[in-house]
Short mmCIF file of C-alpha atoms and ligand atoms in Angstrom, two decimals:
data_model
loop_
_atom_site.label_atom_id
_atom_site.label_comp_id
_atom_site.label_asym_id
_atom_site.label_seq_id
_atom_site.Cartn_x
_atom_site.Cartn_y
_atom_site.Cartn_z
CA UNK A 1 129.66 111.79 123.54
CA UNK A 2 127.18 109.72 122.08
CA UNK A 3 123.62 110.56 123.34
CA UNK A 4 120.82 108.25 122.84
CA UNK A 5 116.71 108.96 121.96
CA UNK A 6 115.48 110.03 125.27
CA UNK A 7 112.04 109.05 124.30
CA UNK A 8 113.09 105.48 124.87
CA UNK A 9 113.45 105.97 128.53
CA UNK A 10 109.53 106.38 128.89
CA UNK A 11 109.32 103.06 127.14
CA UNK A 12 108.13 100.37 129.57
CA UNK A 13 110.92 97.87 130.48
CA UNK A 14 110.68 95.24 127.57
CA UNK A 15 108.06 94.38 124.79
CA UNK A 16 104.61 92.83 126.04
CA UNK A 17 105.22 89.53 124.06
CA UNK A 18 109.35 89.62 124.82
CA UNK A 19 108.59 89.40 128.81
CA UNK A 20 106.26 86.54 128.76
CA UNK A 21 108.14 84.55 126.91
CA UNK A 22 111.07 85.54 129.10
CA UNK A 23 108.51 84.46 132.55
CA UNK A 24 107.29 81.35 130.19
CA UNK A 25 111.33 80.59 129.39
CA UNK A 26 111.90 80.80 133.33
CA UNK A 27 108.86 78.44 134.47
CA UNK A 28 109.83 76.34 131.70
CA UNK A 29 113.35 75.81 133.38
CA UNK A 30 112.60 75.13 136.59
CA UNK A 31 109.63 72.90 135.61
CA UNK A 32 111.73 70.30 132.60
CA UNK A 33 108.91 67.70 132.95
CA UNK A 34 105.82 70.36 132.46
CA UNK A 35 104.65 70.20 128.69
CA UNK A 36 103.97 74.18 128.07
CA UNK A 37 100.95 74.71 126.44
CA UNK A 38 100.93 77.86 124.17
CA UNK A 39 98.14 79.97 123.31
CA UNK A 40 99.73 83.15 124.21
CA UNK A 41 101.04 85.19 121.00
CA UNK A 42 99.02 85.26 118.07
CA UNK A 43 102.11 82.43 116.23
CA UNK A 44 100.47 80.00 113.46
CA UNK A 45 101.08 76.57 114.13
CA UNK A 46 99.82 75.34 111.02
CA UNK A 47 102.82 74.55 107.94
CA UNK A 48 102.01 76.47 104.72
CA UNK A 49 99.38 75.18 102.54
CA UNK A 50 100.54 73.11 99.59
CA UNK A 51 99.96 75.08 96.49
CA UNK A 52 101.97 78.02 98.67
CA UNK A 53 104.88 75.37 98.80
CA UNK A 54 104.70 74.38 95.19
CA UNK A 55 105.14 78.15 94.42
CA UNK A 56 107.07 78.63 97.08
CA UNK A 57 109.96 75.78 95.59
CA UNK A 58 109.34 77.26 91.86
CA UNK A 59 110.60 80.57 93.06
CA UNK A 60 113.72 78.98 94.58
CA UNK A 61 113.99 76.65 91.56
CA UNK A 62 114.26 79.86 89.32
CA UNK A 63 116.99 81.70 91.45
CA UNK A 64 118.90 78.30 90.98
CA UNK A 65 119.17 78.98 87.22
CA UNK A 66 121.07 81.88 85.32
CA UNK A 67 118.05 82.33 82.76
CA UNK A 68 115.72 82.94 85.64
CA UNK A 69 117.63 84.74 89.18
CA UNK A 70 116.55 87.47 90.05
CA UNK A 71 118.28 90.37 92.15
CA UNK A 72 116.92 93.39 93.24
CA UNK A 73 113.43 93.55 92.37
CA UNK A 74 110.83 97.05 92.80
CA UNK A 75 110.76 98.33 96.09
CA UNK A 76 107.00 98.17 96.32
CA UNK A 77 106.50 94.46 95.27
CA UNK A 78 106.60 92.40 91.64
CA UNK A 79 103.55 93.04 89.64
CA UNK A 80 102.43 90.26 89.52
CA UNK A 81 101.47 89.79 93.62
CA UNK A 82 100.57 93.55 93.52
CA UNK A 83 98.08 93.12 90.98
CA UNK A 84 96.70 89.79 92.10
CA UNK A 85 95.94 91.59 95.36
CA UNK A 86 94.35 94.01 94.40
CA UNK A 87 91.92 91.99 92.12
CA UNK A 88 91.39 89.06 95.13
CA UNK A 89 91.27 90.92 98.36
CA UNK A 90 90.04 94.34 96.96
CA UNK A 91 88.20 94.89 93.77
CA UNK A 92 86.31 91.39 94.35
CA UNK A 93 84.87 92.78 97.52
CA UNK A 94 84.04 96.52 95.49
CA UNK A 95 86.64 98.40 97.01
CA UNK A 96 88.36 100.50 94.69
CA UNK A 97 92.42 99.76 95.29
CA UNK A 98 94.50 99.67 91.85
CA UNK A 99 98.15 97.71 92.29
CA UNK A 100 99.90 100.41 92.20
CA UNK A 101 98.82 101.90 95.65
CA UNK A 102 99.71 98.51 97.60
CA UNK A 103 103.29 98.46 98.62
CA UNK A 104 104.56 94.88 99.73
CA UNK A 105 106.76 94.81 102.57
CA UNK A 106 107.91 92.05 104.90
CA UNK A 107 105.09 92.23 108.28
CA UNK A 108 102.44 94.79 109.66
CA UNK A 109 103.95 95.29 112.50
CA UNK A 110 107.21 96.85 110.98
CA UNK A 111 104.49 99.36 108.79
CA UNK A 112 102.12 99.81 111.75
CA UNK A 113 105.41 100.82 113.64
CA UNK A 114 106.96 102.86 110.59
CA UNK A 115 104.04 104.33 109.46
CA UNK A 116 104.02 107.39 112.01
CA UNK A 117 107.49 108.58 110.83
CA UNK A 118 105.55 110.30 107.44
CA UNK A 119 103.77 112.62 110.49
CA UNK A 120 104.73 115.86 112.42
CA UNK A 121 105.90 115.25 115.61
CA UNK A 122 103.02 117.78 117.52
CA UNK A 123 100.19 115.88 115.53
CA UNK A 124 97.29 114.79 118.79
CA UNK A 125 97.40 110.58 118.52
CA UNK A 126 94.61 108.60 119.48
CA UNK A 127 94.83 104.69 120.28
CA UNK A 128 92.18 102.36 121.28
CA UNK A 129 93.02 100.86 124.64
CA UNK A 130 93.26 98.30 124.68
CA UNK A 131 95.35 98.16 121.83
CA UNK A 132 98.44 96.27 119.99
CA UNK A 133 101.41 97.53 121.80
CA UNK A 134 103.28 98.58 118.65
CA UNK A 135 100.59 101.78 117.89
CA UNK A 136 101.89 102.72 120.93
CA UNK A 137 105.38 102.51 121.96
CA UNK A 138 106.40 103.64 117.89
CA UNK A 139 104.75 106.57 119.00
CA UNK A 140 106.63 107.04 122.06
CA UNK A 141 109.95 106.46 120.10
CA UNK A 142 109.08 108.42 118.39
CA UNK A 143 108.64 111.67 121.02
CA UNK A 144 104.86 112.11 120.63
CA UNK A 145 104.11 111.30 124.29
CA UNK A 146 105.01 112.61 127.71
CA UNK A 147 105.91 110.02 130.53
CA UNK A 148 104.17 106.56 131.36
CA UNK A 149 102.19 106.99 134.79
CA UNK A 150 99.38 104.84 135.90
CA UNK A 151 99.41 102.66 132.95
CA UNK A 152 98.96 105.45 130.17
CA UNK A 153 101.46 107.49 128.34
CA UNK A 154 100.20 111.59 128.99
CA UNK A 155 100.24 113.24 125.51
CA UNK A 156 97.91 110.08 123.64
CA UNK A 157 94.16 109.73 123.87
CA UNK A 158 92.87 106.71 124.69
CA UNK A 159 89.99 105.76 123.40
CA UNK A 160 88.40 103.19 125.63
CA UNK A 161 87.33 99.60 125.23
CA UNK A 162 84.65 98.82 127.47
CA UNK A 163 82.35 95.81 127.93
CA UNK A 164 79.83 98.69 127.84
CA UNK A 165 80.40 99.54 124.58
CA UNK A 166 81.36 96.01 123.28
CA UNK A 167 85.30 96.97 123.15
CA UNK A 168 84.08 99.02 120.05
CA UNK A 169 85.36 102.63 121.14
CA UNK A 170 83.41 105.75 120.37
CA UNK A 171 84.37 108.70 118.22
CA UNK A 172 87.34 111.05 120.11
CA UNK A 173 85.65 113.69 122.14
CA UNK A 174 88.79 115.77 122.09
CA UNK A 175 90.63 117.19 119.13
CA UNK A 176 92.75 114.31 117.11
CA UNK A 177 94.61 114.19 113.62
CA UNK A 178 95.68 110.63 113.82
CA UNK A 179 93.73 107.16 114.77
CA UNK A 180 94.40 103.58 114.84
CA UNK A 181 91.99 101.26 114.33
CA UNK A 182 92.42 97.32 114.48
CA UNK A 183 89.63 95.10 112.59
CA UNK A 184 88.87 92.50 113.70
CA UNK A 185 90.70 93.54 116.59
CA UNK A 186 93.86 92.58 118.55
CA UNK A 187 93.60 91.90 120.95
CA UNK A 188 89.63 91.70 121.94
CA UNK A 189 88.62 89.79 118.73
CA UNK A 190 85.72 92.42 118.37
CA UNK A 191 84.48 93.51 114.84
CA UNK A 192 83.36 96.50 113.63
CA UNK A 193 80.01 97.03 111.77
CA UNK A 194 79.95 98.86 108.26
CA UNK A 195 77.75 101.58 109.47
CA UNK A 196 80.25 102.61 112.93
CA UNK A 197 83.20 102.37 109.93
CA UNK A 198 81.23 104.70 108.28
CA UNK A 199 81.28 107.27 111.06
CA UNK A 200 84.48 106.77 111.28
CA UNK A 201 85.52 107.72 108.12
CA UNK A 202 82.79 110.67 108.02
CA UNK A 203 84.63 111.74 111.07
CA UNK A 204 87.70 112.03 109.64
CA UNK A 205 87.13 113.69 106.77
CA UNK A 206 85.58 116.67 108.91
CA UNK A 207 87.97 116.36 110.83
CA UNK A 208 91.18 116.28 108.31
CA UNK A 209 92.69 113.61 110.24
CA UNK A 210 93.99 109.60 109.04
CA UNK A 211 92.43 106.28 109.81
CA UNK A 212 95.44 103.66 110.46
CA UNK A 213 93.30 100.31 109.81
CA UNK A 214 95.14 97.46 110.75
CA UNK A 215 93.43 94.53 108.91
CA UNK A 216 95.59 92.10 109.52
CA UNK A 217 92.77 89.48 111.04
CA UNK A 218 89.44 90.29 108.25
CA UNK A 219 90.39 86.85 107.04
CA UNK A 220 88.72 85.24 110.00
CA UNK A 221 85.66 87.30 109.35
CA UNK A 222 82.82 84.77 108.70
CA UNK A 223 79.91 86.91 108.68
CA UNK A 224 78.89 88.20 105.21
CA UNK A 225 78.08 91.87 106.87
CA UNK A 226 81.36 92.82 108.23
CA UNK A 227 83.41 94.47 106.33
CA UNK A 228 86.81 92.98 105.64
CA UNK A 229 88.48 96.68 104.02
CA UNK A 230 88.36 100.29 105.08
CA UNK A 231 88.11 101.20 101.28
CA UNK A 232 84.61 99.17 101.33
CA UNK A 233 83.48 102.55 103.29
CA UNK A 234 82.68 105.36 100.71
CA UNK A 235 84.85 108.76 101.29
CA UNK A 236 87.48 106.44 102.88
CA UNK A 237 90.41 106.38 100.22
CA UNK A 238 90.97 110.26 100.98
CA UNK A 239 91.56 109.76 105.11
CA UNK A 240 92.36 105.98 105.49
CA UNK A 241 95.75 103.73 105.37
CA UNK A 242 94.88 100.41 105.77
CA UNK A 243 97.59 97.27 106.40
CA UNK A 244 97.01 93.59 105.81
CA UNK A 245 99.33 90.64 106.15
CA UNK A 246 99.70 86.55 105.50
CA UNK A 247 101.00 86.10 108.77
CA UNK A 248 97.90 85.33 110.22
CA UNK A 249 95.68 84.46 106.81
CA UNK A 250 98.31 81.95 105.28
CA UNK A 251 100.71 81.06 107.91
CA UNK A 252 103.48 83.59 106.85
CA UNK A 253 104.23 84.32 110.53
CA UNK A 254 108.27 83.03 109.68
CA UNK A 255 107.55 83.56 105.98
CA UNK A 256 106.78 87.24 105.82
CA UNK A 257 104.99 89.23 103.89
CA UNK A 258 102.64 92.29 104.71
CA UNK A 259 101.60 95.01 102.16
CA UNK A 260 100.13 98.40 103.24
CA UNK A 261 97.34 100.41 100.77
CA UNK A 262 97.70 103.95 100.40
CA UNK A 263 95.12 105.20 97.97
CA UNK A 264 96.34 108.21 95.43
CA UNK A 265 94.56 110.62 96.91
CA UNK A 266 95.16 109.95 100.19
CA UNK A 267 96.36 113.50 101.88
CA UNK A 268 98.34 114.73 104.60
CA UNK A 269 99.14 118.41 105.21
CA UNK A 270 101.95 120.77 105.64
CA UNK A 271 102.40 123.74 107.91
CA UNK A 272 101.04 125.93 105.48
CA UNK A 273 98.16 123.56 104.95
CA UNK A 274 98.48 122.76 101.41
CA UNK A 275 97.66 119.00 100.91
CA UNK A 276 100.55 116.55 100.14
CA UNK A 277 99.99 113.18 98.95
CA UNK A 278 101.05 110.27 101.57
CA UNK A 279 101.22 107.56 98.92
CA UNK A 280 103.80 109.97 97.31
CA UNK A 281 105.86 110.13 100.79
CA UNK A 282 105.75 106.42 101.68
CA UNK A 283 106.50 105.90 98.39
CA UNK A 284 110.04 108.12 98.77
CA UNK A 285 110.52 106.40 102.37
CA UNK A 286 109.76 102.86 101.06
CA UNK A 287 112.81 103.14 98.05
CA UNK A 288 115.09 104.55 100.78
CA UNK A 289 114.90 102.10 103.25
CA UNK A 290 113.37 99.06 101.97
CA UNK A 291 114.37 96.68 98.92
CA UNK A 292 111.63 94.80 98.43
CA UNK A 293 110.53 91.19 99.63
CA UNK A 294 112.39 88.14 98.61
CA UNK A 295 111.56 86.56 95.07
CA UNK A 296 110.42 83.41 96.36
CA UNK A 297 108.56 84.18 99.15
CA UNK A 298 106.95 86.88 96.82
CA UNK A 299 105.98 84.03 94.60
CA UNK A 300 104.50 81.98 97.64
CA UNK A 301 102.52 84.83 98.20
CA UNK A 302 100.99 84.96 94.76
CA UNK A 303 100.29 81.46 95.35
CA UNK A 304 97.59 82.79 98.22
CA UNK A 305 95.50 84.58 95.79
CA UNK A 306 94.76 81.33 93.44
CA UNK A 307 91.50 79.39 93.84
CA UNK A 308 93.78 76.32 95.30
CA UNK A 309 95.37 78.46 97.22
CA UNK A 310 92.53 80.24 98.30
CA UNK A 311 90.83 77.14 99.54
CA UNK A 312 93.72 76.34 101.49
CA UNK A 313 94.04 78.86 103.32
CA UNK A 314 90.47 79.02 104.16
CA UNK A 315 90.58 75.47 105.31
CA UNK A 316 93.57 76.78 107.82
CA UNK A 317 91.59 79.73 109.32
CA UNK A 318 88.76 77.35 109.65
CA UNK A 319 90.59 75.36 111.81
CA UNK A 320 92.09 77.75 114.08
CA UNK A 321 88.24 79.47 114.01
CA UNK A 322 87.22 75.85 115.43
CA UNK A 323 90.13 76.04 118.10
CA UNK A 324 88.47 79.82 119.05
CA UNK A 325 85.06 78.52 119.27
CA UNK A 326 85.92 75.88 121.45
CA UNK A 327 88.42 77.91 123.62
CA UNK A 328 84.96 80.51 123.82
CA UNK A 329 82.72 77.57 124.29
CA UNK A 330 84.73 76.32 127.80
CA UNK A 331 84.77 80.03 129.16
CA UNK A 332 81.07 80.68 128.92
CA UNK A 333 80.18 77.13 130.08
CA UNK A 334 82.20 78.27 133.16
CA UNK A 335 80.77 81.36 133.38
CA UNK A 336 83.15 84.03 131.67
CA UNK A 337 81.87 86.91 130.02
CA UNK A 338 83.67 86.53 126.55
CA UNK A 339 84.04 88.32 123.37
CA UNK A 340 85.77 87.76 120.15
CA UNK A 341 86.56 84.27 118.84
CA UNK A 342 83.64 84.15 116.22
CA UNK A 343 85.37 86.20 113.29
CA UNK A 344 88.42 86.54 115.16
CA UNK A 345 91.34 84.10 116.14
CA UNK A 346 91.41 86.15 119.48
CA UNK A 347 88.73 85.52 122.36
CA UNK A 348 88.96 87.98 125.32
CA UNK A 349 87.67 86.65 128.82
CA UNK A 350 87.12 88.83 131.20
CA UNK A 351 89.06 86.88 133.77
CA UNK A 352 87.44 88.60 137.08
CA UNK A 353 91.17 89.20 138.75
CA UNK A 354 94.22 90.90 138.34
CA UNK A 355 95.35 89.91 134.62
CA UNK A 356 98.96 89.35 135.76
CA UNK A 357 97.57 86.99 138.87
CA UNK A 358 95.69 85.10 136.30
CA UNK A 359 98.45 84.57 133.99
CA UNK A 360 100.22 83.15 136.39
CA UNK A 361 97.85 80.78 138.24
CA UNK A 362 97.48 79.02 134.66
CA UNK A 363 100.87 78.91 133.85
CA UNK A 364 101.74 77.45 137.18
CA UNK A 365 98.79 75.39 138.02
CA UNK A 366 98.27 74.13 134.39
CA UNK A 367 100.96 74.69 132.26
CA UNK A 368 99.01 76.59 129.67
CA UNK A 369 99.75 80.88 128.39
CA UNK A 370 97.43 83.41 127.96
CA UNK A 371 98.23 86.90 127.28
CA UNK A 372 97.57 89.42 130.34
CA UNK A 373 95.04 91.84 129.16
CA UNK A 374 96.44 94.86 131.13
CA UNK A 375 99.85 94.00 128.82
CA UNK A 376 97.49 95.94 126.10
CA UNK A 377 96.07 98.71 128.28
CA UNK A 378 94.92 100.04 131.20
CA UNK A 379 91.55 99.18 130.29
CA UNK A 380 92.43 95.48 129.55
CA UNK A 381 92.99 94.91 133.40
CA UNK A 382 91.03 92.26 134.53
CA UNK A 383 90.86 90.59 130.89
CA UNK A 384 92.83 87.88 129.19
CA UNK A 385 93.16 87.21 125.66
CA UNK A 386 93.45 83.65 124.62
CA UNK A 387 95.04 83.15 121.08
CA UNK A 388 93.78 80.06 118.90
CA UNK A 389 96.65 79.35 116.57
CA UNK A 390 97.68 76.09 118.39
CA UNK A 391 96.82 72.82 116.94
CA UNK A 392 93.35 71.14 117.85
CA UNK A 393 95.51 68.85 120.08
CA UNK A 394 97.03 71.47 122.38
CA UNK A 395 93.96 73.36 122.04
CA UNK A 396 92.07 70.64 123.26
CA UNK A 397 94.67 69.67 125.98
CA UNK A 398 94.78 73.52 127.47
CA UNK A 399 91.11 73.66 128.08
CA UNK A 400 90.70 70.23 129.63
CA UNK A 401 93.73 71.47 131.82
CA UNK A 402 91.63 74.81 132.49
CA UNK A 403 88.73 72.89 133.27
CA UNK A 404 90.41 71.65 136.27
CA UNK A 405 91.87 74.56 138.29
CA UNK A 406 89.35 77.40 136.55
CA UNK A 407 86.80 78.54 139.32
CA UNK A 408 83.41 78.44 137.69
CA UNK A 409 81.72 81.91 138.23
CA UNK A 410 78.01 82.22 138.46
C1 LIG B 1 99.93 89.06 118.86
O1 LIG B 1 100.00 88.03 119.53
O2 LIG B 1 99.30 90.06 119.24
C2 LIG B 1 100.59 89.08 117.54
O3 LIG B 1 101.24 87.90 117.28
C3 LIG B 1 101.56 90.16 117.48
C4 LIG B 1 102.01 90.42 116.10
O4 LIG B 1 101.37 90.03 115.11
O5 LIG B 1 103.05 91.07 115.99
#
């Protein structure tokens, strides 16, 4: 008889983004003549910058020719994008990250989700909440929680997101080896300041435990004193992980490419509390079940890290930053408590009903998708997140649509 992984029984029915589009698919059939306006899932819009095309159609170009294909290239990424990374978005900023601790794979959410496998199974997990559902249910898959009951899963601490504390949660008051933190976050669009990622870090260390920094949005940070890296933070490159992506930054969404830094010295430990290196173990899982990025879209990716290709990409996220202040702007001028949407692509209104009811009175009455924020938490009732990767025109057409059947609240 062939059993299955219990642990995906606690699993809630379906993937947060997987059942609104399947309620979105359903409105959209029954209402043909409705023009569905998206800003639900954090999905670019935008088509890849031009000197990412040029490279992009260079890399093809060369597996076209005998002189230049390519098969199986290293595991961890060509040199040539590891190194240029670790120049642009690390050692420019004075973080020390060398090329070979950056391992290129194809999304975040794949090495967010993977990432826990390198951990014992009895190791005390804390998430923020709210937080991006994948933290979660990998760990659940995984057979690190107990059942789901009242919106939480037992066996995790939460670590809560309050307007109180400015969705920035505090240190864990209980004992925890492992936490995930998400910078600028998803799905509140808050940011972190260097001196609370400095206690986090500080924490860690005397704690022993591991920082998972998801970093996947720092390209939208605009203000000079945010930090966009972990490894910024001294003492970090001993208890910190931290994953970035072009998804969001360049528009790699369909593209993909992701690449995770795990610094050299960067420990776990065993049973017998001897230190083992976790660079060294995601190296071993990363040649056993991964071979490597395409060559092309490798080569597109390089293509970010050029001044041309810098500027274009900056010129992208300025856009979608203009959709987010805008999409901010109309909440407040309506009376919404908002966060986010500043150095973020995310803004997070704090909706003042359920989050489900809300979804659904602006996807009937106008067409236009949020994201529930109870989809990411308990503590995300009452919130929705509004994403700002649409074009200016749909942008532009959602909120004068929101205008309309949005109650104003004083
Ligand atoms: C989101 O909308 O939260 C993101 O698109 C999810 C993701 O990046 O996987």
């Amino acid at each position: 008889m062939i059993r299955i992984n219990e642990h995906y029984r606690k699993l809630t029915a379906s993937y947060l983004f997987a059942d609104i589009a399947r309620r979105v698919a359903a409105y959209a059939e029954a209402n043909p003549h409705t023009r569905i306006l998206r800003l639900g899932i954090g999905d670019v819009t935008q088509p890849l910058p031009p000197a990412i095309i040029t490279a992009f159609h260079e890399g093809v170009e060369e597996m076209a020719r005998a002189e230049t294909f390519r098969g199986y290239g290293p595991e961890q990424g060509y040199a040539f994008l590891r190194e240029a990374i670790a120049r642009e978005d690390f050692q420019s900023r004075g973080a020390q990250v060398e090329a070979d601790e950056i391992f290129v794979s194809d999304g975040a959410k794949c090495d967010t989700g993977n990432i826990q496998e390198l951990f014992a199974q009895d190791i005390r997990v804390a998430v923020p909440d709210p937080v991006y559902p994948v933290y979660v249910d990998t760990n659940v898959m995984a057979g690190r929680t107990g059942a789901f009951a009242a919106g939480r899963y037992a066996g995790l601490v939460y670590l809560e997101g309050t307007k109180a504390n400015g969705f920035v949660p505090d240190l864990p008051s209980v004992p925890v080896d492992l936490v995930y933190l998400c910078y600028p976050n998803n799905p509140t669009g808050a940011i972190i300041t260097r001196e609370a990622l400095s206690r986090w870090v500080d924490w860690a260390q005397e704690h022993q435990a591991l920082i998972l920094y998801d970093a996947a949005y720092e390209a939208f940070i605009r203000d000079p004193e945010i930090p966009h890296s972990i490894f910024e933070i001294p003492g970090a490159r001993k208890v910190a992980i931290e994953f970035r992506s072009l998804s969001k930054t360049a528009g790699f969404t369909g593209t993909r490419l992701a690449y995770t830094v795990i610094p050299k010295e960067c420990v776990g430990y065993s049973a017998d509390g001897t230190s083992q290196s976790l660079h060294a173990l995601w190296h071993r899982r990363h040649t056993t079940k991964f071979n490597g990025v395409s060559y092309p879209v490798q080569k597109a990716a390089a293509a970010v890290f050029t001044p041309e290709g810098r500027a274009q990409c900056q010129a992208l996220i300025d856009g979608y930053l203009a959709n987010a202040a805008r999409i901010r702007a109309c909440f407040e001028e309506l009376g919404y408590f908002c966060v986010g949407g500043d150095n973020s692509p995310y803004v997070w209104v704090e909706c003042g009903m359920d989050s489900w009811a809300f979804f659904d009175m602006l996807l009937t009455q106008a067409g236009v998708v949020c994201t529930p924020g109870v989809g990411f938490g308990a503590c995300g009732e009452g919130y929705a997140r509004f994403s700002a990767f649409g074009s200016p025109e749909t942008v532009d057409e959602a909120l004068e649509r929101l205008r309309r059947i949005v109650p104003a609240r004083s």
